XYZ file of C-alpha atoms in Angstrom:
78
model
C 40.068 22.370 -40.007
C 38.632 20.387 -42.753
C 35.386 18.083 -41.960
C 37.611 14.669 -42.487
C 40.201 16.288 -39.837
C 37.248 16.832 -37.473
C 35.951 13.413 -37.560
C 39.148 11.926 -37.156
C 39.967 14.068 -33.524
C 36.461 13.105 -32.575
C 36.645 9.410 -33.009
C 40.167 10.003 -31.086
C 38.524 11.464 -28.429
C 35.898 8.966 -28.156
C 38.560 6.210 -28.377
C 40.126 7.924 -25.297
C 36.952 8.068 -23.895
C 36.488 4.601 -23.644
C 40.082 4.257 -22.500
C 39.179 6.863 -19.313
C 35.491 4.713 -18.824
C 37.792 1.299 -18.418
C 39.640 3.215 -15.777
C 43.017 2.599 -17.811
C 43.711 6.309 -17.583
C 47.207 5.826 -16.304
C 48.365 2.330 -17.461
C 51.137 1.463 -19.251
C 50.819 2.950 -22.749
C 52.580 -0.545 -24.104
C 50.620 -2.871 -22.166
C 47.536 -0.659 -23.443
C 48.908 -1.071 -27.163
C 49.496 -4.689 -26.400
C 45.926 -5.563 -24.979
C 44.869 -4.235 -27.832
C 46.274 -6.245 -30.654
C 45.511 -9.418 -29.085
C 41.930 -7.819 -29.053
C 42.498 -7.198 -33.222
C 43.651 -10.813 -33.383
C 40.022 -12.103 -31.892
C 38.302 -13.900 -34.246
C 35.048 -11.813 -34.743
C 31.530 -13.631 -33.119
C 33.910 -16.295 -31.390
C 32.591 -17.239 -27.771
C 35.468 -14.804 -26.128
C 34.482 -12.192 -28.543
C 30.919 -12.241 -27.273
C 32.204 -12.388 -24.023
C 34.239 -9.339 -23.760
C 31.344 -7.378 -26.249
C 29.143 -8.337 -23.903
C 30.714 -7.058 -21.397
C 31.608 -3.618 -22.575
C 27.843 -3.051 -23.475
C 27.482 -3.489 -19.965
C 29.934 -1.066 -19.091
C 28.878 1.820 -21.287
C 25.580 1.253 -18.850
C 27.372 1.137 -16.217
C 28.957 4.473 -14.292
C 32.513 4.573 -15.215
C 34.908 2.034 -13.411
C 36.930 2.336 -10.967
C 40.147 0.072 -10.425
C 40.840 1.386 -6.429
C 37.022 0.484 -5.852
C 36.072 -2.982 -4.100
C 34.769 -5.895 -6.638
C 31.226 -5.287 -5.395
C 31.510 -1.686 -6.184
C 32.686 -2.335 -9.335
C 29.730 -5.335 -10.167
C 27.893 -3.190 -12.848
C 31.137 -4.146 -14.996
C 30.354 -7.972 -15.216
């Protein structure tokens, strides 16, 4: 496997990473695609894209999230 192959399946697996750590794991591949593009539409350093930065730095802190879990469980995410 050549070295530009290998950095490509790692930043894949990251990706999916994050993916698993947003407890998405098992939504809706086209709502998934969808949320994203709006995402790729924010206008970077706008209020809403501090916001939701923000909050992911937060969540890589944070153990991962769990959707099934009670809002106070889930608090380390906000």
């Amino acid at each position: 496997m050549s070295a530009d192959r290998k950095k490509e399946a790692r930043e894949k697996f990251s990706l999916g990473g994050i993916v698993v750590k947003a407890g998405l794991s098992t939504a809706d591949r086209a709502f998934l695609l969808g949320g994203l593009i709006e995402l790729a539409r924010m206008i970077p350093g706008s209020a809403e894209h501090r916001r939701l930065r923000d909050i992911g730095e937060e969540a890589f802190k944070a153990p991962s999230f769990d959707p099934s879990s009670t809002r106070e469980e889930n608090a380390g995410w906000r």
